XYZ file of C-alpha atoms in Angstrom:
703
model
C 68.158 2.468 13.833
C 69.489 5.221 16.049
C 72.274 4.111 18.349
C 73.503 5.507 21.612
C 72.730 5.487 25.294
C 69.241 4.150 26.058
C 66.708 5.910 28.310
C 64.736 3.635 30.615
C 61.090 4.680 30.853
C 59.137 3.133 33.722
C 55.389 3.255 34.339
C 53.426 3.325 37.561
C 50.130 2.516 35.863
C 50.718 -1.021 34.705
C 52.283 0.076 31.430
C 55.039 -1.888 29.741
C 58.559 -0.963 30.661
C 60.608 0.013 27.631
C 64.188 0.518 26.665
C 64.051 3.514 24.323
C 66.731 4.592 21.910
C 67.744 8.210 22.264
C 65.618 10.592 20.239
C 67.176 13.779 18.896
C 64.389 16.289 19.489
C 66.077 18.810 17.212
C 65.236 16.473 14.315
C 61.562 16.076 15.251
C 58.496 18.324 15.023
C 55.702 17.929 17.581
C 52.155 19.177 16.900
C 49.290 18.990 19.394
C 45.840 19.463 17.901
C 42.813 20.418 19.997
C 39.646 22.503 19.676
C 40.516 24.107 23.036
C 43.835 25.650 22.049
C 43.359 29.329 23.078
C 39.636 28.478 23.289
C 38.391 27.624 26.786
C 35.498 25.179 26.716
C 36.282 22.546 29.343
C 39.039 20.555 31.001
C 41.142 19.947 27.875
C 41.993 23.651 27.900
C 43.489 23.189 31.384
C 45.428 20.108 30.266
C 47.035 21.869 27.315
C 47.582 25.185 29.070
C 49.277 23.711 32.135
C 51.351 21.195 30.165
C 52.607 23.770 27.667
C 55.530 25.026 29.759
C 57.007 21.588 30.412
C 56.631 20.559 26.774
C 57.932 23.879 25.410
C 60.964 23.736 27.716
C 61.810 20.301 26.380
C 60.981 20.706 22.678
C 61.775 24.398 22.240
C 60.939 25.823 18.810
C 59.950 22.381 17.526
C 56.660 22.352 19.487
C 53.431 23.739 18.010
C 49.781 23.802 19.071
C 47.014 23.744 16.454
C 43.549 25.131 17.192
C 40.625 27.201 15.861
C 40.817 30.952 15.289
C 38.436 33.208 17.204
C 39.037 36.930 16.865
C 38.472 37.789 20.530
C 40.792 35.007 21.730
C 43.443 36.037 19.222
C 43.383 39.651 20.409
C 43.515 38.834 24.121
C 45.654 35.685 24.309
C 47.998 35.520 21.314
C 50.962 37.661 20.310
C 51.240 37.432 16.527
C 54.653 36.746 15.034
C 56.241 35.147 12.016
C 57.096 31.423 12.148
C 60.801 30.672 12.476
C 60.462 27.102 11.220
C 60.688 26.927 7.411
C 58.317 23.973 7.059
C 55.593 25.725 9.076
C 56.089 29.014 7.242
C 55.858 27.376 3.821
C 52.781 25.389 4.843
C 51.031 28.566 6.021
C 51.965 30.462 2.869
C 50.658 27.678 0.648
C 47.336 27.437 2.471
C 46.836 31.209 2.561
C 47.428 31.361 -1.202
C 44.703 28.746 -1.734
C 41.911 30.594 0.057
C 42.517 29.755 3.726
C 43.278 32.057 6.614
C 45.966 30.686 8.908
C 47.227 32.704 11.887
C 50.446 32.199 13.835
C 51.780 33.527 17.096
C 52.783 32.818 20.671
C 50.103 31.875 23.172
C 50.521 34.164 26.192
C 50.636 31.483 28.862
C 53.528 29.919 30.765
C 56.015 28.571 28.251
C 54.691 30.846 25.432
C 54.236 27.990 22.936
C 53.738 28.619 19.232
C 50.140 28.301 18.018
C 48.747 27.758 14.521
C 45.098 28.849 14.314
C 42.693 28.119 11.455
C 39.769 30.409 10.639
C 36.905 27.898 10.354
C 34.326 30.292 8.903
C 36.698 31.538 6.224
C 37.057 28.001 4.811
C 33.426 26.895 5.237
C 32.877 27.057 1.459
C 34.833 23.788 1.208
C 32.445 21.916 3.540
C 30.608 19.817 0.926
C 33.839 18.726 -0.728
C 35.382 17.797 2.615
C 32.269 15.819 3.577
C 32.898 13.774 0.461
C 36.542 13.273 1.444
C 35.516 11.992 4.879
C 32.972 9.626 3.343
C 35.584 8.222 0.993
C 38.069 7.850 3.849
C 35.860 6.063 6.402
C 32.227 6.023 5.159
C 31.032 8.426 7.850
C 28.423 10.999 6.867
C 27.695 14.161 8.854
C 24.132 15.592 8.966
C 23.816 19.166 7.747
C 22.011 20.247 10.937
C 24.868 19.237 13.293
C 26.792 22.478 13.163
C 29.380 21.411 15.730
C 30.283 18.262 13.801
C 30.476 20.282 10.574
C 32.848 22.757 12.244
C 34.994 19.852 13.435
C 35.154 18.487 9.899
C 36.382 21.850 8.583
C 38.922 22.057 11.405
C 40.132 18.500 10.796
C 40.378 18.992 7.036
C 42.470 22.142 7.499
C 44.672 20.287 9.986
C 45.291 17.407 7.561
C 46.026 19.870 4.763
C 48.478 21.761 6.970
C 50.268 18.586 8.095
C 50.649 17.484 4.471
C 52.270 20.815 3.599
C 54.557 20.523 6.644
C 55.703 16.997 5.777
C 56.328 18.047 2.182
C 58.741 20.711 3.455
C 60.109 18.994 6.571
C 63.606 18.400 5.132
C 63.987 14.978 6.724
C 62.459 15.838 10.079
C 59.950 13.369 11.466
C 56.556 14.715 12.517
C 54.541 13.657 15.573
C 50.917 14.788 15.760
C 48.800 14.293 18.876
C 45.038 14.772 18.525
C 42.866 15.474 21.573
C 39.260 14.232 21.585
C 36.867 13.533 18.721
C 36.724 17.245 17.820
C 40.274 16.997 16.457
C 39.972 13.392 15.273
C 38.915 14.157 11.713
C 42.377 15.529 11.026
C 43.879 12.229 12.154
C 41.506 10.159 9.999
C 42.238 12.176 6.866
C 45.995 12.226 7.533
C 46.100 8.445 7.777
C 43.791 7.981 4.773
C 46.187 10.113 2.703
C 49.156 8.134 4.090
C 51.006 11.174 5.387
C 54.420 10.285 6.856
C 53.536 11.304 10.408
C 53.384 9.475 13.744
C 49.913 9.897 15.254
C 48.535 9.782 18.794
C 44.865 10.028 19.694
C 43.964 10.979 23.265
C 40.449 10.665 24.599
C 39.686 12.560 27.789
C 36.191 11.032 28.018
C 34.161 8.914 25.628
C 31.196 10.561 23.941
C 28.791 7.747 24.686
C 30.017 7.304 28.240
C 29.116 10.870 29.132
C 25.653 10.530 27.565
C 24.900 7.210 29.259
C 26.000 8.360 32.712
C 23.905 11.524 32.409
C 20.872 9.242 31.890
C 21.343 7.697 35.373
C 22.257 4.299 33.942
C 24.317 1.849 36.004
C 27.147 2.423 33.570
C 30.224 0.732 35.010
C 28.480 -2.520 35.975
C 27.037 -2.917 32.473
C 29.977 -1.897 30.292
C 30.042 -5.215 28.478
C 26.282 -5.343 27.960
C 25.608 -2.164 25.957
C 24.650 -2.301 22.292
C 26.952 0.547 21.359
C 25.546 1.307 17.910
C 21.973 1.253 19.208
C 22.736 3.531 22.167
C 24.574 6.058 19.978
C 21.806 6.018 17.381
C 19.049 6.589 19.951
C 20.903 9.673 21.196
C 21.420 10.952 17.632
C 25.204 11.023 18.007
C 26.003 7.995 15.850
C 28.028 10.022 13.344
C 30.043 11.613 16.160
C 30.615 8.232 17.723
C 31.847 6.896 14.362
C 34.250 9.843 14.038
C 35.587 9.148 17.525
C 35.937 5.407 16.987
C 37.583 5.843 13.588
C 40.102 8.246 15.151
C 40.927 5.702 17.844
C 41.543 2.894 15.362
C 43.482 5.021 12.865
C 46.014 6.264 15.432
C 49.394 4.585 15.827
C 49.035 5.044 19.596
C 45.815 5.431 21.582
C 45.995 7.070 25.028
C 43.550 8.115 27.704
C 43.840 9.988 30.987
C 43.068 7.376 33.646
C 42.726 3.674 34.331
C 38.946 3.937 34.785
C 38.589 5.671 31.415
C 40.852 3.053 29.843
C 38.369 0.355 30.910
C 35.513 2.451 29.545
C 37.288 3.129 26.236
C 38.048 -0.549 25.699
C 34.325 -1.333 25.821
C 32.953 1.819 24.173
C 35.575 2.298 21.448
C 36.741 -1.304 21.064
C 40.438 -0.625 21.524
C 42.526 -0.919 24.651
C 44.599 2.234 25.265
C 48.328 1.766 24.731
C 49.337 4.313 27.362
C 47.553 5.990 30.276
C 48.623 9.647 30.480
C 47.410 11.179 33.784
C 46.714 14.907 33.798
C 48.984 17.197 35.783
C 49.314 20.805 36.888
C 52.041 23.408 37.136
C 52.865 23.132 40.809
C 54.139 26.365 42.306
C 56.222 25.739 45.374
C 56.438 28.372 48.097
C 59.756 29.388 49.555
C 58.230 29.388 53.052
C 56.937 25.960 54.035
C 53.754 27.247 55.654
C 52.947 30.090 53.262
C 49.986 28.203 51.830
C 48.576 27.983 55.378
C 48.787 31.773 55.632
C 46.961 32.082 52.300
C 44.240 29.788 53.640
C 43.736 32.030 56.665
C 43.670 35.186 54.530
C 41.134 33.955 51.996
C 39.039 32.231 54.659
C 38.577 35.656 56.264
C 37.170 36.971 52.977
C 34.703 34.093 52.732
C 33.710 34.790 56.336
C 32.901 38.384 55.342
C 30.558 37.105 52.634
C 28.907 34.711 55.091
C 28.387 37.547 57.582
C 26.421 39.440 54.963
C 24.541 36.467 53.538
C 23.337 35.302 56.945
C 22.693 38.737 58.487
C 19.964 38.534 61.111
C 20.620 34.792 61.462
C 24.299 34.897 62.349
C 23.871 32.942 65.572
C 26.770 30.567 64.860
C 30.479 31.008 65.614
C 32.438 31.704 62.433
C 35.601 30.418 64.096
C 33.879 27.035 64.390
C 32.453 27.122 60.877
C 33.792 24.918 58.096
C 33.530 25.902 54.433
C 32.909 23.074 51.967
C 32.354 23.408 48.231
C 31.616 21.548 45.016
C 32.429 23.122 41.648
C 32.277 22.244 37.971
C 29.864 21.828 35.081
C 26.213 21.647 36.087
C 25.862 17.888 35.600
C 23.708 17.009 38.587
C 24.307 13.241 38.627
C 27.643 12.974 36.813
C 29.320 15.441 39.194
C 27.751 13.813 42.264
C 25.638 16.772 43.400
C 22.756 14.350 44.048
C 24.662 12.129 46.482
C 26.362 15.175 48.052
C 23.046 16.835 48.934
C 21.698 13.613 50.415
C 24.885 13.232 52.494
C 24.531 16.841 53.699
C 21.018 16.079 54.920
C 22.361 13.127 56.928
C 25.306 15.180 58.178
C 22.906 17.889 59.366
C 21.008 15.232 61.348
C 24.200 13.875 62.952
C 25.463 17.316 63.984
C 22.100 18.226 65.497
C 21.720 14.907 67.352
C 25.203 15.249 68.865
C 24.516 18.928 69.697
C 27.644 19.979 67.867
C 28.690 23.628 67.888
C 30.321 23.129 64.470
C 28.521 24.767 61.550
C 29.086 23.717 57.938
C 28.523 26.197 55.103
C 28.452 24.490 51.709
C 28.920 26.320 48.387
C 27.705 24.915 45.069
C 29.709 26.684 42.340
C 27.931 25.337 39.278
C 26.968 27.684 36.404
C 23.289 27.701 35.429
C 20.886 30.051 33.640
C 20.036 33.072 35.784
C 18.443 36.496 35.428
C 20.682 38.373 37.826
C 21.810 38.569 41.417
C 19.254 37.845 44.113
C 18.131 41.175 45.648
C 18.128 39.714 49.147
C 21.719 38.504 48.690
C 22.899 41.922 47.509
C 21.066 43.545 50.401
C 22.915 41.282 52.825
C 26.299 42.468 51.589
C 25.104 46.093 51.726
C 23.953 45.626 55.344
C 27.293 44.052 56.260
C 29.200 46.950 54.719
C 26.954 49.462 56.477
C 27.587 47.825 59.854
C 31.312 47.772 59.134
C 31.309 51.493 58.315
C 29.272 52.314 61.450
C 31.592 50.246 63.637
C 34.628 52.068 62.207
C 33.000 55.464 62.683
C 32.136 54.754 66.319
C 35.559 53.225 66.889
C 37.274 56.393 65.659
C 35.185 58.620 67.947
C 35.725 56.234 70.846
C 39.461 56.117 70.175
C 39.776 59.903 70.004
C 37.988 60.381 73.352
C 40.062 57.631 74.932
C 43.268 59.172 73.560
C 42.368 62.661 74.862
C 41.502 61.274 78.290
C 44.783 59.413 78.541
C 46.710 62.538 77.544
C 45.036 64.336 80.457
C 46.088 61.521 82.757
C 42.510 60.396 83.360
C 40.733 57.067 83.144
C 37.785 57.777 80.826
C 34.243 57.374 82.111
C 32.997 54.426 80.097
C 29.390 55.515 80.612
C 30.020 58.832 78.894
C 32.542 57.854 76.265
C 29.678 57.058 73.879
C 27.100 59.816 73.533
C 23.404 59.358 72.851
C 23.814 59.827 69.099
C 26.325 56.997 68.944
C 23.993 54.659 70.801
C 21.095 55.684 68.536
C 23.164 54.952 65.420
C 24.135 51.524 66.760
C 20.538 50.664 67.663
C 19.382 51.619 64.169
C 22.140 49.432 62.752
C 20.981 46.492 64.874
C 17.364 47.009 63.780
C 18.494 47.039 60.134
C 19.789 43.467 60.514
C 16.354 42.117 61.300
C 14.813 40.050 58.523
C 11.538 38.225 58.207
C 12.775 35.566 55.792
C 15.439 32.887 55.980
C 18.812 33.514 54.295
C 18.449 32.537 50.611
C 19.829 29.212 49.402
C 20.837 30.763 46.063
C 22.689 33.977 45.273
C 20.966 34.531 41.900
C 17.474 34.475 40.446
C 17.273 31.118 38.674
C 15.409 31.005 35.372
C 14.183 27.429 35.948
C 13.754 27.720 39.693
C 10.922 25.185 39.962
C 12.676 22.464 37.968
C 16.306 23.121 38.915
C 17.728 19.796 40.223
C 19.744 21.300 43.085
C 16.938 23.574 44.311
C 14.365 20.785 43.956
C 16.539 18.475 46.072
C 17.080 21.206 48.679
C 13.292 21.561 48.971
C 12.908 17.802 49.343
C 15.527 17.389 52.092
C 14.545 20.637 53.838
C 17.908 22.408 54.036
C 16.543 25.976 54.102
C 19.288 27.649 56.200
C 17.105 27.802 59.299
C 18.616 28.591 62.700
C 18.451 24.958 63.805
C 20.309 23.681 60.742
C 23.960 22.976 61.352
C 24.490 22.641 57.611
C 23.856 25.768 55.523
C 23.666 25.664 51.716
C 24.505 28.395 49.178
C 24.085 27.823 45.436
C 26.265 30.229 43.430
C 25.212 29.475 39.811
C 28.039 31.429 38.201
C 31.792 31.050 37.903
C 33.675 33.032 40.526
C 35.324 36.325 39.583
C 37.359 38.915 41.439
C 35.145 41.607 39.861
C 31.896 40.202 41.280
C 30.018 42.638 43.582
C 28.852 39.672 45.629
C 31.806 37.365 46.239
C 34.834 39.157 44.755
C 37.258 36.231 44.647
C 38.945 34.253 41.904
C 38.418 30.497 41.949
C 41.929 29.797 43.231
C 41.503 32.276 46.088
C 38.152 30.759 46.987
C 39.535 27.208 47.016
C 42.407 28.248 49.257
C 39.931 29.794 51.709
C 37.775 26.662 52.013
C 38.391 23.700 54.283
C 37.270 20.825 52.047
C 36.381 20.287 48.392
C 33.738 17.612 47.794
C 33.572 15.966 44.347
C 31.705 12.627 44.635
C 31.448 12.258 40.852
C 29.917 9.265 39.138
C 31.495 10.120 35.771
C 34.846 11.900 35.983
C 37.511 10.639 33.557
C 40.186 12.594 35.439
C 39.029 15.262 37.896
C 40.934 18.530 37.882
C 38.952 20.022 40.764
C 40.280 17.658 43.477
C 43.739 17.817 41.866
C 43.706 21.622 42.151
C 42.665 21.303 45.785
C 45.588 18.972 46.427
C 48.283 21.253 45.003
C 46.830 24.118 47.092
C 46.931 22.052 50.269
C 43.151 21.691 50.616
C 41.744 18.218 51.435
C 39.138 16.848 49.054
C 36.595 14.082 48.562
C 36.705 12.120 45.315
C 35.552 8.668 44.175
C 36.971 5.460 42.787
C 35.128 6.248 39.540
C 37.254 9.337 38.921
C 40.660 9.151 37.317
C 42.159 11.239 40.105
C 40.731 8.948 42.787
C 42.116 5.829 41.100
C 45.491 7.523 40.650
C 45.689 8.411 44.346
C 44.584 4.941 45.440
C 47.436 3.506 43.411
C 50.135 5.914 44.587
C 49.205 6.639 48.210
C 49.073 3.891 50.848
C 46.540 5.713 53.059
C 44.888 8.500 51.033
C 42.617 9.579 53.909
C 45.614 10.430 56.081
C 46.752 12.783 53.323
C 43.373 14.470 53.010
C 42.145 12.493 49.981
C 38.813 10.873 50.899
C 37.827 8.292 48.261
C 34.163 7.277 48.178
C 33.457 3.825 46.756
C 30.821 4.373 44.053
C 31.797 1.370 41.977
C 31.290 -1.609 44.278
C 28.728 -0.203 46.737
C 25.051 0.626 46.438
C 24.126 4.332 46.147
C 22.843 4.324 49.737
C 26.045 2.750 51.082
C 28.135 5.244 49.105
C 26.075 8.081 50.559
C 26.588 6.739 54.088
C 30.334 6.483 53.477
C 30.417 10.092 52.241
C 28.417 11.172 55.302
C 30.923 9.475 57.608
C 33.818 11.171 55.807
C 32.150 14.576 56.255
C 31.226 13.917 59.880
C 34.750 12.718 60.662
C 36.131 15.884 59.090
C 33.802 17.997 61.265
C 35.155 16.255 64.367
C 38.750 17.271 63.680
C 40.348 19.928 65.812
C 41.901 22.978 64.211
C 45.360 21.513 64.830
C 44.420 18.275 63.081
C 43.175 20.178 60.049
C 46.470 22.071 59.855
C 48.424 18.794 59.990
C 46.206 17.316 57.308
C 46.652 20.337 55.019
C 50.428 19.989 55.354
C 50.174 16.356 54.296
C 47.833 17.153 51.408
C 50.143 19.823 50.032
C 53.054 17.363 50.016
C 51.172 15.202 47.490
C 51.452 18.011 44.942
C 54.734 16.577 43.599
C 52.781 13.588 42.269
C 50.645 15.935 40.147
C 53.458 18.033 38.710
C 53.762 17.996 34.919
C 57.527 17.653 35.341
C 56.709 14.132 36.544
C 53.505 13.241 34.681
C 54.791 14.669 31.400
C 56.947 11.543 31.113
C 53.841 9.505 30.315
C 53.322 11.713 27.248
C 56.963 11.197 26.325
C 56.454 7.464 26.512
C 53.491 7.731 24.109
C 55.589 9.773 21.670
C 58.423 7.251 21.715
C 55.944 4.450 21.135
C 54.219 6.143 18.192
C 57.554 6.860 16.501
C 58.550 3.214 16.807
C 55.264 2.166 15.178
C 55.175 4.826 12.464
C 58.875 4.590 11.559
C 60.021 1.139 12.746
C 63.136 1.258 10.599
C 64.294 4.463 12.308
C 63.119 4.131 15.908
C 62.990 0.986 17.993
C 61.501 0.118 21.378
C 61.828 -3.267 23.022
C 59.709 -4.239 26.036
C 61.559 -5.517 29.070
C 60.288 -6.819 32.400
C 56.926 -5.580 33.710
C 57.089 -2.553 35.999
C 56.441 -2.562 39.689
C 54.884 0.087 41.889
C 56.861 -0.963 44.937
C 58.725 1.946 46.496
C 56.673 4.613 44.787
C 53.769 4.868 47.221
C 53.336 7.516 49.848
C 53.369 5.524 53.086
C 50.940 5.927 55.938
C 52.290 8.858 57.983
C 54.123 7.540 61.019
C 52.808 10.301 63.261
C 49.753 9.623 65.401
C 46.873 9.580 64.615
C 47.319 7.809 61.248
C 44.282 9.682 59.920
C 43.661 13.067 61.531
C 40.202 12.046 62.733
C 41.184 8.511 63.647
C 41.729 9.034 67.376
C 38.798 11.360 67.918
C 35.993 10.466 70.290
C 32.388 10.693 69.129
C 32.100 14.321 70.161
C 33.274 16.861 67.592
C 35.022 18.887 70.308
C 38.612 18.289 71.385
C 40.425 19.665 74.387
C 43.553 21.797 74.488
C 45.249 18.938 76.349
C 44.593 16.626 73.400
C 46.081 19.188 71.013
C 49.198 19.538 73.168
C 49.632 15.756 73.307
C 49.273 15.604 69.543
C 51.912 18.335 69.113
C 54.344 16.144 71.016
C 53.638 13.208 68.678
C 53.724 15.158 65.417
C 56.900 16.528 63.884
C 56.152 18.249 60.559
C 59.765 18.433 59.334
C 60.541 14.781 60.109
C 57.343 13.573 58.442
C 57.921 15.747 55.372
C 61.473 14.427 54.988
C 60.244 10.818 55.219
C 57.690 11.538 52.513
C 60.321 13.072 50.273
C 62.453 9.942 50.587
C 59.534 7.568 49.996
C 58.005 9.310 47.017
C 60.795 9.746 44.574
C 59.336 9.762 41.111
C 60.659 7.091 38.764
C 61.394 9.814 36.234
C 63.990 12.490 36.606
C 62.392 15.914 36.111
C 65.320 17.004 34.041
C 65.554 17.182 30.252
C 65.579 13.944 28.311
C 68.969 13.168 26.765
C 69.032 14.519 23.245
C 71.163 11.881 21.547
C 73.715 12.303 18.835
C 73.433 14.583 15.856
C 72.207 12.857 12.701
C 74.616 12.032 9.996
C 74.025 13.294 6.477
C 71.372 11.179 4.767
C 70.798 8.999 7.848
C 67.025 9.587 7.952
C 66.372 9.310 4.248
C 63.874 6.613 3.267
């Protein structure tokens, strides 16, 4: 057993508290295996990409990512180089000599971690043999027509082969391998079947069957213990995938998942309780100026306002300074992502704003990729009209300014009746006439291929939100990911989020929820649910989430109609806030970003690594549980300033007077509140490097 100073690792998620012997990282090799290494498919890419810097800083040259090789990704994201580590170099050489194609380099992201990439197609000739190996290992057969599962088998077989070569040449170093999702799980199964001397971790970010069942509008969470798992997987023709996932879970030394809600799901779906919950984090970039993120909000909001001016030309009878921008973004999973309940809540919100004769307008963006032909002609025309009016206004302004300047130089007050000539007035009249339109502003920016059956458009038709003049809620479906090169809305996603007022993500199935987390670190309030990992995490760590701009809809213990009413009240309360209250709330939201920093959340991954080493090599590494942890002292308190929630003291009218704002200024002190938060929310982990421990003695690790 290693001796030396112990490192106390504490959990905030109900995990055991452990006393861990020091681990000399220089005598360990860490491999993370995932299909989304350098290959963006979904949220796992974000997890690995954002975590890479923290892990690389800690593990240095002993940290490697393993993923699939795609030529385009290799050319644009990876700088090829030769491996410095002898074990990795020898493993690559051996595999390349035996008919494989293994690539190595540095992934060009923060932290520049090493990546090992396998060419799947180049090794496909081994598929039948590897299918036999998998059958012998766990009696799971893969149908020939499931190309994705076949690709995962090739990837997993190459991974197991590589890890065997590494352990054969490791020179006494212990190997940790973490496998993300079922796509990488085959490598874990084969490694364990071949009894490789490695410590294994399997991390599920969402269960296969859970995603399928929730997409079918089944009351999933209230019937977790009632499903016939084998039957449900078989009916959906994913039984072999489910078996691969479940085998991976049970073969791993340590099983982890990303949230408490997914841990409950995994225990029922995969029949093993996760050992560690590892919440997902982000690289939080702090600004030197405290209010710089507020300035960014104002700047990007102005760009969204420009788009809205063009989109609603001819119907721009609402005040953009009293217009709130809301959005929902993510995969087009209508029910799982909560688009269904969101649209219904918007219909009710529209009714409330009209009944109370509010002068607040809400413009809602749906950023959810779907199949389209191209941009909507009417939408492009709107932006062209806006640009034309802008050019005309600048032209007239220059002529006006020149005449005014000349008159002032002559010491005269210009005749305002003559400062604009007839041609100028004619040009302006033609510009006004060009803004006339016979149709309503479109609810979608693109031509949808399945317009008649599209769930969002069908629901919009049912609830009647057609962007008419009387509607206080306007809807825009943008069925494409945002890009700064778009001719329509030239903004990156991060810029767009910063320009909005509220992100709304009332998901029914969301194992973690990066979208509200990204809003939080950018200082933008968001709506989430108690069925999302992020929502559960915030409920646990923040005493009054609403006061910090995290609105949590109860979708677990309420009926769908009650949940929709709760969401409507959240949205209506947000509309009633004054501009000053929204600024205060954004300040509070941004202060929560420390909770989501990988420098803090990365410690959960460390805990999993310590635990897997103690199970894989109990004679070398030892962990002893001590007293259960407590969450006392680690919660953000309710802000002491008044009102406790920014909308809490508002009257029923959405308007607020300047006197109210001045009184609130006297009650609210940003610096004092921020300092109290900093004192109350110290993380239980130090963000610094873990102690390295003593150098090994000669022969100390030999079996």
